[in-house]
Amino acid sequence: MYIKKILLAIVFIGLGVAAYFAYFVYSAMFNPNTAFNNDCAYIYVKSTDDYNEVRAQLEPLLLDIEKFDALAEQKKYVNHVKAGRFVIKKGMSNNDIINSIRSHNIPVKVSFNNQNSLELLSGRISKQIEADSVALLAAFKDMAFREKNGFNEATILGMFIPNSYEFFWNTSAEGFRDRMLNEYHRFWNDTRLEKARKANLSPNQVIALASIVQEESKQKAEQPRIAGVYMNRLKHKWTLDADPTLKFAAYKLPEYKDKIIKRVLNVHKEIVSPYNTYKNQGLPPGLIVMPDISAIDAVLNYEKHSYFFFVVDAKKPGYHKFSKSLAQHNQYAREYHRYLSQQGIRQ
């Protein structure tokens, strides 16, 4: 009888322990364990992070980090951390959270436009993905990559077509660069390549001209007409006389560091540079700024007309007056210069 009581006690204790263990497991796995009030929170796990770094991000977001630790150990996440951007939704259990941060890497939207150097572009991208600006810049400047894909120091910026793209946050510098090369080839489809061929321009030359158009006017409706002016000058072997290229050349000189040129003067036209389109015939060796897609397509679909000149409309700044003759252009130019003087813009 005594032995039976002992055995029953052992059975009840075992059942109690099993019940507690089952409750603990259920609680650790399936009870909600989030401590924030928003609908969701995000964590960013670097490629070099281990469980301790992940845990440090999770701790302020969870009600009970120890229960999360126990389940993470049981599910072997502790030694198999995945890099990326992950979402934790309000009310998630530890089991849900581990499943999310182990296998649901969420893409980010990466966008950029109108950067005028690889340095600025790398800084812009580094704020949106894991790769830092140093690694990105090194990937962009990789000479072997440039030569293999038909770019040089002056044209490589044109490989990056400004838009919004989806990337995994933990994309490497080389991974970002290679993806942008694929996007470049996708952009230059058969239709665009045929239009460039008919204009007697290579894709790099189209982008170089588009960068000038971009700097001349942000008005999409005007861009094809401005492109048409430059195409007329190219066809007649005139110099382009593009003021934005003079500014670009000037800003590369020490005396113009930290200065803003608001008015192009004759002294700027004497700058010795391959980008001085007042002295050098044809297109500059590369782009002066990253053009929008609208400016690129404006060049490919340039307006066919008889204009050879244009100048800012003094009565409607931001827009331009177009001329077929130098005499008419000079008249419009005098109006614009009077406007600049009235505004106190001397240089």
Coordinates of C-alpha atoms in Angstrom, one line a residue:
M1 CA 0.0 0.0 0.0
Y2 CA 2.8 2.3 1.0
I3 CA 4.6 1.6 -2.3
K4 CA 1.5 2.3 -4.3
K5 CA 1.2 5.8 -2.6
I6 CA 4.8 6.5 -3.5
L7 CA 4.3 5.5 -7.1
L8 CA 1.1 7.6 -7.4
A9 CA 3.0 10.6 -5.9
I10 CA 5.7 10.1 -8.4
V11 CA 3.2 9.9 -11.2
F12 CA 1.4 13.1 -10.1
I13 CA 4.7 14.9 -9.7
G14 CA 5.7 13.7 -13.2
L15 CA 2.4 14.9 -14.6
G16 CA 2.8 18.2 -12.9
V17 CA 6.3 18.6 -14.2
A18 CA 5.2 17.6 -17.7
A19 CA 2.2 20.0 -17.5
Y20 CA 4.5 22.9 -16.4
F21 CA 7.0 22.0 -19.1
A22 CA 4.2 21.9 -21.7
Y23 CA 2.9 25.3 -20.5
F24 CA 6.4 26.7 -20.6
V25 CA 7.0 25.5 -24.1
Y26 CA 3.6 26.7 -25.2
S27 CA 4.1 30.1 -23.6
A28 CA 7.6 30.4 -25.1
M29 CA 6.4 29.4 -28.5
F30 CA 2.9 30.7 -29.0
N31 CA 2.0 33.5 -26.5
P32 CA 2.3 37.1 -27.8
N33 CA 5.7 38.6 -26.8
T34 CA 5.9 42.0 -28.2
A35 CA 6.2 45.2 -26.1
F36 CA 5.7 48.0 -28.6
N37 CA 2.5 49.8 -29.5
N38 CA 3.0 50.4 -33.2
D39 CA 1.7 47.9 -35.7
C40 CA 5.2 46.7 -36.5
A41 CA 8.9 47.2 -35.8
Y42 CA 11.9 46.5 -38.0
I43 CA 15.3 45.2 -37.2
Y44 CA 18.4 45.4 -39.5
V45 CA 20.8 42.5 -39.2
K46 CA 24.2 43.1 -40.7
S47 CA 26.2 40.4 -42.5
T48 CA 28.7 40.4 -39.6
D49 CA 26.2 40.3 -36.8
D50 CA 25.9 37.4 -34.4
Y51 CA 23.1 36.4 -32.1
N52 CA 24.2 38.9 -29.4
E53 CA 23.7 41.9 -31.9
V54 CA 20.3 40.6 -32.9
R55 CA 19.3 40.1 -29.3
A56 CA 20.3 43.7 -28.4
Q57 CA 17.9 44.9 -31.1
L58 CA 15.1 42.6 -30.0
E59 CA 15.3 43.2 -26.2
P60 CA 13.5 46.5 -26.1
L61 CA 10.9 45.2 -28.4
L62 CA 10.0 42.0 -26.4
L63 CA 8.2 41.4 -23.1
D64 CA 10.3 38.4 -22.1
I65 CA 13.7 38.1 -23.8
E66 CA 14.7 35.0 -21.8
K67 CA 11.8 33.0 -23.2
F68 CA 12.9 34.2 -26.7
D69 CA 16.4 33.0 -25.9
A70 CA 15.2 29.6 -24.9
L71 CA 13.2 29.1 -28.1
A72 CA 16.0 30.6 -30.3
E73 CA 18.4 28.0 -28.8
Q74 CA 15.9 25.2 -29.3
K75 CA 15.3 26.1 -32.9
K76 CA 19.0 26.6 -33.6
Y77 CA 18.6 30.2 -34.6
V78 CA 21.4 31.2 -32.2
N79 CA 24.0 29.8 -34.5
H80 CA 22.3 30.5 -37.8
V81 CA 21.7 34.2 -37.8
K82 CA 20.5 35.6 -41.2
A83 CA 21.3 39.1 -42.5
G84 CA 18.6 41.4 -43.8
R85 CA 15.7 43.6 -42.9
F86 CA 13.0 41.9 -40.9
V87 CA 9.6 42.9 -39.6
I88 CA 8.1 42.1 -36.2
K89 CA 4.4 42.6 -36.0
K90 CA 2.5 43.6 -32.9
G91 CA 1.2 40.5 -31.1
M92 CA 3.7 38.0 -32.7
S93 CA 4.8 35.0 -30.6
N94 CA 8.5 34.0 -30.3
N95 CA 7.9 31.3 -32.8
D96 CA 6.5 33.8 -35.3
I97 CA 9.4 36.2 -34.7
I98 CA 12.0 33.5 -35.2
N99 CA 10.3 32.4 -38.4
S100 CA 10.2 36.0 -39.6
I101 CA 13.9 36.9 -38.9
R102 CA 15.1 33.6 -40.2
S103 CA 13.5 33.5 -43.6
H104 CA 11.5 36.6 -44.4
N105 CA 14.1 39.1 -45.6
I106 CA 12.0 42.2 -46.7
P107 CA 13.3 44.3 -49.6
V108 CA 13.8 48.0 -49.3
K109 CA 13.1 50.7 -51.9
V110 CA 16.4 52.3 -53.1
S111 CA 16.1 55.6 -55.0
F112 CA 18.5 58.1 -56.4
N113 CA 18.7 60.9 -59.0
N114 CA 20.7 63.8 -60.2
Q115 CA 24.0 63.0 -58.4
N116 CA 26.9 64.7 -60.1
S117 CA 29.7 62.4 -58.9
L118 CA 30.3 58.8 -57.8
E119 CA 31.2 60.1 -54.3
L120 CA 27.7 61.6 -53.9
L121 CA 26.0 58.6 -55.3
S122 CA 27.9 56.2 -53.0
G123 CA 26.9 58.4 -50.0
R124 CA 23.3 58.4 -51.1
I125 CA 23.1 54.6 -51.6
S126 CA 25.0 53.9 -48.3
K127 CA 22.1 55.5 -46.4
Q128 CA 19.7 52.9 -47.9
I129 CA 21.5 49.6 -47.8
E130 CA 24.1 47.9 -45.6
A131 CA 27.1 48.5 -47.8
D132 CA 29.0 51.6 -46.7
S133 CA 30.1 54.5 -49.0
V134 CA 33.7 53.4 -49.1
A135 CA 32.9 49.9 -50.3
L136 CA 30.4 51.3 -52.8
L137 CA 32.8 53.9 -54.2
A138 CA 35.5 51.2 -54.6
A139 CA 33.1 49.0 -56.5
F140 CA 32.0 51.9 -58.8
K141 CA 35.6 52.8 -59.5
D142 CA 36.8 49.3 -60.2
M143 CA 38.8 49.8 -63.5
A144 CA 38.5 46.2 -64.6
F145 CA 34.7 46.3 -64.3
R146 CA 34.5 49.6 -66.2
E147 CA 36.7 48.4 -69.0
K148 CA 34.9 45.1 -69.3
N149 CA 31.5 46.9 -69.7
G150 CA 32.4 49.8 -72.0
F151 CA 32.7 52.6 -69.5
N152 CA 35.5 54.9 -68.4
E153 CA 36.0 57.4 -65.6
A154 CA 34.0 60.1 -67.4
T155 CA 31.1 57.8 -68.4
I156 CA 30.6 55.3 -65.5
L157 CA 28.1 57.6 -63.7
G158 CA 25.8 57.2 -66.7
M159 CA 25.5 53.4 -65.9
F160 CA 23.2 54.3 -63.0
I161 CA 19.7 55.0 -64.3
P162 CA 17.9 57.2 -61.7
N163 CA 14.8 55.5 -60.5
S164 CA 13.4 53.5 -57.5
Y165 CA 14.5 49.9 -57.2
E166 CA 13.9 47.0 -54.8
F167 CA 17.0 45.6 -53.1
F168 CA 17.6 43.4 -50.1
W169 CA 19.0 45.7 -47.4
N170 CA 22.0 43.4 -46.9
T171 CA 23.1 43.7 -50.6
S172 CA 26.9 44.1 -51.0
A173 CA 28.6 46.9 -52.8
E174 CA 29.4 44.7 -55.8
G175 CA 25.9 43.2 -55.7
F176 CA 24.4 46.7 -56.0
R177 CA 26.8 47.7 -58.8
D178 CA 26.1 44.5 -60.8
R179 CA 22.4 44.9 -60.4
M180 CA 22.6 48.5 -61.7
L181 CA 24.5 47.2 -64.8
N182 CA 21.6 44.8 -65.5
E183 CA 19.1 47.7 -65.1
Y184 CA 21.2 49.7 -67.5
H185 CA 21.0 47.0 -70.1
R186 CA 17.3 46.6 -69.5
F187 CA 16.8 50.4 -69.9
W188 CA 18.7 50.3 -73.2
N189 CA 16.3 48.1 -75.0
D190 CA 16.1 47.6 -78.7
T191 CA 13.8 50.6 -79.2
R192 CA 16.1 53.1 -77.4
L193 CA 19.2 51.7 -79.1
E194 CA 17.6 52.1 -82.5
K195 CA 16.7 55.7 -81.7
A196 CA 20.2 56.4 -80.6
R197 CA 21.6 54.8 -83.8
K198 CA 19.3 57.0 -85.9
A199 CA 20.6 60.1 -84.0
N200 CA 24.2 58.9 -84.7
L201 CA 24.9 58.7 -81.0
S202 CA 26.1 55.9 -78.6
P203 CA 24.3 55.4 -75.3
N204 CA 27.1 57.1 -73.5
Q205 CA 26.8 60.1 -75.8
V206 CA 23.0 60.2 -75.4
I207 CA 23.5 60.3 -71.6
A208 CA 26.2 63.0 -71.9
L209 CA 23.8 65.2 -74.0
A210 CA 20.9 64.4 -71.7
S211 CA 22.9 65.6 -68.7
I212 CA 23.3 69.0 -70.4
V213 CA 19.5 69.1 -71.2
Q214 CA 18.8 68.2 -67.6
E215 CA 20.8 71.1 -66.3
E216 CA 19.4 73.5 -68.9
S217 CA 15.7 72.8 -68.0
K218 CA 13.7 70.8 -65.5
Q219 CA 10.6 71.4 -67.6
K220 CA 9.9 68.0 -69.2
A221 CA 7.8 69.7 -71.9
E222 CA 10.8 71.8 -73.0
Q223 CA 13.5 69.2 -72.9
P224 CA 12.9 67.7 -76.3
R225 CA 13.0 71.1 -77.9
I226 CA 16.3 72.0 -76.1
A227 CA 17.7 68.6 -77.2
G228 CA 16.7 69.5 -80.7
V229 CA 18.7 72.7 -80.5
Y230 CA 21.8 70.8 -79.5
M231 CA 21.2 68.2 -82.2
N232 CA 21.0 70.9 -84.8
R233 CA 24.3 72.4 -83.6
L234 CA 26.0 68.9 -83.7
K235 CA 24.7 68.2 -87.2
H236 CA 26.1 71.5 -88.4
K237 CA 29.4 71.0 -86.6
W238 CA 28.8 74.1 -84.4
T239 CA 30.1 74.2 -80.8
L240 CA 27.4 73.4 -78.3
D241 CA 28.0 76.6 -76.3
A242 CA 26.3 75.0 -73.3
D243 CA 26.7 77.0 -70.1
P244 CA 26.2 74.0 -67.7
T245 CA 29.4 72.5 -69.1
L246 CA 31.3 75.7 -68.2
K247 CA 30.0 75.5 -64.6
F248 CA 31.0 71.8 -64.5
A249 CA 34.5 72.7 -65.7
A250 CA 34.9 75.6 -63.3
Y251 CA 33.8 73.6 -60.3
K252 CA 36.7 71.3 -60.9
L253 CA 39.2 74.2 -60.4
P254 CA 40.5 75.1 -56.9
E255 CA 39.5 78.8 -57.3
Y256 CA 35.8 77.8 -57.6
K257 CA 35.7 75.5 -54.6
D258 CA 32.7 76.2 -52.4
K259 CA 31.5 78.8 -54.9
I260 CA 28.2 78.9 -56.7
I261 CA 28.2 80.3 -60.3
K262 CA 24.8 82.1 -60.9
R263 CA 25.9 83.9 -64.0
V264 CA 28.2 82.6 -66.7
L265 CA 30.8 85.2 -67.7
N266 CA 33.3 85.5 -70.5
V267 CA 36.1 84.5 -68.1
H268 CA 34.4 81.1 -67.7
K269 CA 34.4 80.7 -71.5
E270 CA 38.2 80.8 -71.4
I271 CA 38.6 77.8 -69.0
V272 CA 40.8 75.1 -70.5
S273 CA 38.9 71.9 -70.1
P274 CA 37.5 69.1 -72.4
Y275 CA 34.1 70.1 -70.9
N276 CA 34.3 73.7 -72.2
T277 CA 31.8 73.4 -75.1
Y278 CA 32.5 77.0 -76.2
K279 CA 36.0 76.0 -77.1
N280 CA 35.6 72.3 -78.0
Q281 CA 33.4 71.0 -80.8
G282 CA 31.1 68.1 -80.2
L283 CA 30.0 66.5 -77.0
P284 CA 32.0 66.6 -73.7
P285 CA 33.7 63.3 -72.8
G286 CA 31.0 62.4 -70.3
L287 CA 28.0 63.4 -68.4
I288 CA 28.0 66.5 -66.1
V289 CA 25.2 65.3 -63.9
M290 CA 23.1 62.2 -63.7
P291 CA 20.1 62.9 -66.0
D292 CA 16.5 62.0 -65.3
I293 CA 15.0 59.4 -67.6
S294 CA 12.8 62.2 -69.0
A295 CA 16.0 64.0 -70.2
I296 CA 17.4 60.8 -71.7
D297 CA 14.2 60.2 -73.6
A298 CA 14.1 63.8 -74.6
V299 CA 17.4 63.3 -76.5
L300 CA 16.2 60.1 -78.1
N301 CA 12.9 61.8 -79.1
Y302 CA 14.4 65.2 -79.8
E303 CA 12.1 67.8 -81.4
K304 CA 13.0 68.4 -85.1
H305 CA 12.9 72.1 -85.8
S306 CA 15.1 75.0 -87.1
Y307 CA 16.2 76.5 -83.7
F308 CA 19.9 77.0 -83.0
F309 CA 19.7 79.1 -79.9
F310 CA 17.8 79.5 -76.7
V311 CA 18.0 81.6 -73.6
V312 CA 16.1 81.8 -70.3
D313 CA 12.8 83.8 -70.7
A314 CA 13.3 86.9 -68.5
K315 CA 9.5 87.2 -68.1
K316 CA 9.1 83.5 -67.2
P317 CA 12.2 82.2 -65.4
G318 CA 12.4 78.4 -65.7
Y319 CA 11.3 78.5 -69.3
H320 CA 13.2 79.5 -72.5
K321 CA 12.9 81.6 -75.6
F322 CA 14.2 79.9 -78.8
S323 CA 15.7 81.5 -81.8
K324 CA 16.6 80.6 -85.4
S325 CA 19.0 83.5 -85.9
L326 CA 21.8 85.0 -83.9
A327 CA 20.3 88.5 -84.1
Q328 CA 17.0 87.3 -82.5
H329 CA 19.0 85.3 -79.9
N330 CA 21.1 88.4 -79.0
Q331 CA 17.9 90.4 -78.4
Y332 CA 16.5 87.8 -76.1
A333 CA 19.9 87.4 -74.4
R334 CA 20.0 91.2 -73.7
E335 CA 16.6 90.9 -72.0
Y336 CA 17.8 88.1 -69.8
H337 CA 21.1 89.9 -68.8
R338 CA 19.1 93.0 -67.9
Y339 CA 16.9 90.7 -65.7
L340 CA 20.0 89.2 -64.0
S341 CA 21.4 92.7 -63.3
Q342 CA 18.1 93.9 -61.9
Q343 CA 18.2 90.9 -59.5
G344 CA 21.7 91.8 -58.4
I345 CA 23.2 88.7 -59.9
R346 CA 26.7 89.7 -61.1
Q347 CA 28.5 86.4 -61.1

